[in-house]
Amino acid sequence: MNENIAISVRELVSYVYRTGSIDERFQTNTALVEGTAIHQEVQEKYVEGDEKEVFLQYEYQQEGINLTIQGRCDGLLQTPEGPVIDEIKSTARELDEIDDLTHPVYWAQVKGYAFMYAAKENLEKIQVQLTYVQKRTKEKKRLQHEYTYEELAEFMKDTVGEYLSYARILLHIRKQKDKSIPDLAFPFQSYRDGQRKLAGSVYRTIEEKRNLFAQAPTGIGKTISTLFPAIKALLLEDMERIFYLTAKTITRATAEEALLRMKDIGLQLRSVTLTAKDKICFQEETICQPEYCEFADGYYDRINGAVVDILMNETQMTRPVIEQYARKHRVCPFEFSLDLTDVVDVVIGDYNYIYDPRVSLKRLLPDRKKRTALLVDESHNLVERSREMYSAAIHRSAFQAVGEEWHEKDESIQKAAQAVAADLNRLSEFTGREASLDGIPGELEENIERFIAVAEPVLKEDREGDQTKALADLYFESQNFLRILEHVDEHYRYIAQKLENHDFKLKLFCLDPSHVLKETTKAFRSGVFFSATLSPFSYYKEMLGGTNKDYILQLPSPYDSSQIDFTINPLSTRFKSREQTAPDLAKSLSNQVMNHKGNHLFFFSSYQYMEMIYHHFCRLTDVDAVMQEKGMDEDRREDFLSQFSPGGNLVGFAVLGGIFSEGVDLKGDRLNGVAVVGVGLAPRSFEKELIKNYFNGKGRNGYDYAYVYPGMNKVLQAGGRLIRSEDDYGSIQLVDDRFLSKKYQQLLPDDWGNYRILN
Ligand code: SF4
């Protein structure tokens, strides 16, 4: 029986015809107008009788394989000389640098469409056209060729012939996966309370192509309870891939462990973990050009061999595995991992690969997205992260510095940079220390565009040295600013800010990212947003772009409340009271340690407050205590945590909302008690006040949206460090009189409700 495999023309020709090197000079993302907008603009000029986005398909049967080739050509134009297949390509390169030989893959793509159309319409010959659009100038260049049907048929036969050996590998791994999934059992002896419900909800959500917002308590095993059903769902029609998205590297490791556990009991699928480019890069400096980097040089000549090798020999392509094969085949590890996302079943990576407009995977085409489910881990983090992703800023000092540096080398750069600096200077004269502006002058936008236009050719020339580095940084910052500027609407504010070093910053500040999150998620088959702390639920669902069509699930804690000795100490932790309440607070913390032997973590709202109480505490007791330091790297962080050994008696002082208050997994006797000092309110700030006013204007409680809910999330996350499994016991002390107020009482989880008040 023949095997079926479907592939897009684009994937087919890209596999067969890609050659050459990675060269970032030509991928400088000059997309002041994004590719889709450029496509639309060209297509709008088509005349009557022309068609756009024409779906084409052709069935190939060769050597026991049914290959279904599909695609949508950008345009089908009717001309007196006959039909023309048009393919539109936006480019950052100058148009006179482009000729018939520049992009063999593009020509192969348009020939593929032409063949399918000619076969369908029984045409003897047909014309093909590549329409190049220069992204910055929007100028167009059209290159044309005419082919006979025989020529195109020969071309396709050769192309398919080249692809078939790779297709056989893809079929082989697909069969392995399909065979291993039906018998895959849940990889633990039994489901914990709530796990089955969560797993069932995830499966149903993906089956029905909907979204789910799930709050499930700490320690329930959310990773396995979402990944396992999503893997089962891979056998559903039109479901081919899972993106497991995380905010932190540590949670990526948890997802890898879950996959390993399933692999150990027979699962055979391929996964890849994406690591940030600057972390996985093999070079000291990330300069992705063939002259500098041997892993960029000839990348596309060697990548197919690397992909085949890793697919045949590995299932879990974690960072070390990617690095090993990348070195072996001399290919860039970052680009290699991205290429693997096209063929694996599970991709593990940061939120930004899907949600960040700057780095999201442009290779994920709409058809692909519709066959992909998103699992968004610890999704409470996505609210603040997406605010950052959709905000952008420029600084006057950076334009001034580049203007000065290029004074003698290039007058056009000097003038363009100084013009932007002068615009920012004028803006600063009319603003106080911080101000929210109604808009920005049109000439500023034009001057930034001009700066990009003059910087780009210089960067392409690739002059060496620090001056080029500063220019490149500013170039990308400017591009990013303009890209985000396209998103600015009622969900944004322009913020003008005078900085301490006489600098001036102009920021496009996204107050409410819910609409962009909603739009992004909508393009996928399903989105599953889960966390232990989506509280209050309605707030997080709204902020993450949820709608009333989405499923919701709130699971109670599976643990007995007797596992936690829960207390509230109603001391004031407000800034002005801290000195006064410090002795009592230190006493209360030392009592907690005396009454509950073992390791403890105490969380404070700032380093300063933490240090103050640490010194009081050390005067009261001789229990060993360690303090978090600012800017700890991964090794120091691991050292800190490794001191919390089972049966120890150590107290860690740490910062609320910092690296130890979330994503840290100290199971069993490694942690016996937690104290959270304060309600986690961020200091009052200009940006927070803008958020507050914005949500007040929308009829919500702006203060809660800006301060209370994000603060309380930190408290719940820190408290959640304690109970990580059914066998954990310990104490939680919340220190602040506000925890007894009605507002905060409502925000405490049900299983924290059984508390004692300390005197
Ligand atoms: S190894 Fe580093 S410098 Fe070389 S192409 Fe990859 S990311 Fe760029």
Short mmCIF file of N, CA and C in Angstrom, two decimals, residues 569 571-590 604 608-620 653 677 733 735:
data_model
loop_
_atom_site.label_atom_id
_atom_site.label_comp_id
_atom_site.label_asym_id
_atom_site.label_seq_id
_atom_site.Cartn_x
_atom_site.Cartn_y
_atom_site.Cartn_z
N ASN A 569 0.63 37.05 60.16
CA ASN A 569 1.14 37.96 61.19
C ASN A 569 0.78 39.38 60.76
N LEU A 571 1.51 42.42 61.05
CA LEU A 571 2.41 43.56 61.25
C LEU A 571 2.34 44.46 60.03
N SER A 572 2.63 45.73 60.23
CA SER A 572 2.70 46.59 59.05
C SER A 572 4.06 46.43 58.40
N THR A 573 4.06 46.21 57.07
CA THR A 573 5.33 46.15 56.33
C THR A 573 5.46 47.35 55.41
N ARG A 574 4.58 48.34 55.59
CA ARG A 574 4.66 49.55 54.76
C ARG A 574 6.01 50.23 54.99
N PHE A 575 6.47 50.92 54.01
CA PHE A 575 7.81 51.48 54.05
C PHE A 575 8.08 52.25 55.34
N LYS A 576 7.12 53.10 55.69
CA LYS A 576 7.36 53.98 56.85
C LYS A 576 7.36 53.22 58.18
N SER A 577 6.81 52.01 58.20
CA SER A 577 6.74 51.26 59.47
C SER A 577 7.87 50.25 59.63
N ARG A 578 8.68 50.09 58.60
CA ARG A 578 9.59 48.94 58.59
C ARG A 578 10.60 48.94 59.74
N GLU A 579 11.19 50.11 60.00
CA GLU A 579 12.17 50.20 61.10
C GLU A 579 11.51 49.75 62.40
N GLN A 580 10.30 50.28 62.59
CA GLN A 580 9.60 50.06 63.85
C GLN A 580 9.20 48.59 64.04
N THR A 581 8.75 47.96 62.95
CA THR A 581 8.26 46.59 63.11
C THR A 581 9.35 45.53 62.90
N ALA A 582 10.56 45.98 62.53
CA ALA A 582 11.63 45.02 62.21
C ALA A 582 11.92 44.04 63.36
N PRO A 583 12.07 44.51 64.64
CA PRO A 583 12.39 43.54 65.71
C PRO A 583 11.30 42.48 65.86
N ASP A 584 10.04 42.92 65.82
CA ASP A 584 8.94 41.95 65.97
C ASP A 584 8.91 40.97 64.80
N LEU A 585 9.18 41.51 63.62
CA LEU A 585 9.17 40.65 62.44
C LEU A 585 10.27 39.59 62.54
N ALA A 586 11.48 40.03 62.91
CA ALA A 586 12.59 39.09 63.03
C ALA A 586 12.27 38.02 64.08
N LYS A 587 11.64 38.46 65.16
CA LYS A 587 11.27 37.50 66.23
C LYS A 587 10.28 36.47 65.69
N SER A 588 9.31 36.97 64.95
CA SER A 588 8.28 36.08 64.41
C SER A 588 8.89 35.05 63.44
N LEU A 589 9.85 35.51 62.64
CA LEU A 589 10.50 34.60 61.69
C LEU A 589 11.36 33.57 62.43
N SER A 590 12.04 34.03 63.48
CA SER A 590 12.88 33.07 64.22
C SER A 590 11.99 32.07 64.96
N PHE A 604 11.07 38.96 50.71
CA PHE A 604 10.87 40.38 51.04
C PHE A 604 10.67 41.18 49.76
N GLN A 608 16.81 45.89 50.17
CA GLN A 608 17.09 46.70 51.35
C GLN A 608 16.34 46.15 52.58
N TYR A 609 15.06 45.88 52.37
CA TYR A 609 14.23 45.37 53.45
C TYR A 609 14.76 44.00 53.89
N MET A 610 15.11 43.16 52.90
CA MET A 610 15.64 41.82 53.20
C MET A 610 16.88 41.92 54.09
N GLU A 611 17.80 42.83 53.70
CA GLU A 611 19.05 42.94 54.47
C GLU A 611 18.79 43.43 55.89
N MET A 612 17.84 44.37 56.01
CA MET A 612 17.53 44.90 57.35
C MET A 612 17.05 43.77 58.26
N ILE A 613 16.14 42.96 57.78
CA ILE A 613 15.58 41.91 58.64
C ILE A 613 16.60 40.78 58.85
N TYR A 614 17.42 40.55 57.83
CA TYR A 614 18.48 39.52 57.97
C TYR A 614 19.36 39.84 59.18
N HIS A 615 19.77 41.11 59.29
CA HIS A 615 20.65 41.47 60.41
C HIS A 615 19.93 41.34 61.75
N HIS A 616 18.69 41.74 61.80
CA HIS A 616 17.92 41.56 63.05
C HIS A 616 17.82 40.07 63.38
N PHE A 617 17.54 39.29 62.37
CA PHE A 617 17.34 37.85 62.55
C PHE A 617 18.63 37.19 63.08
N CYS A 618 19.76 37.56 62.48
CA CYS A 618 21.03 36.93 62.87
C CYS A 618 21.41 37.29 64.31
N ARG A 619 20.92 38.44 64.78
CA ARG A 619 21.21 38.80 66.17
C ARG A 619 20.38 37.95 67.14
N LEU A 620 19.25 37.44 66.65
CA LEU A 620 18.35 36.69 67.52
C LEU A 620 18.66 35.21 67.59
N PHE A 653 17.24 34.05 52.72
CA PHE A 653 16.55 35.34 52.60
C PHE A 653 16.56 35.70 51.12
N VAL A 677 6.85 38.35 53.28
CA VAL A 677 6.72 39.60 54.03
C VAL A 677 6.22 40.69 53.08
N GLN A 733 4.06 31.52 56.59
CA GLN A 733 3.69 32.70 57.36
C GLN A 733 3.56 33.88 56.39
N VAL A 735 3.16 37.86 56.28
CA VAL A 735 3.35 38.97 57.22
C VAL A 735 2.85 40.26 56.59
#
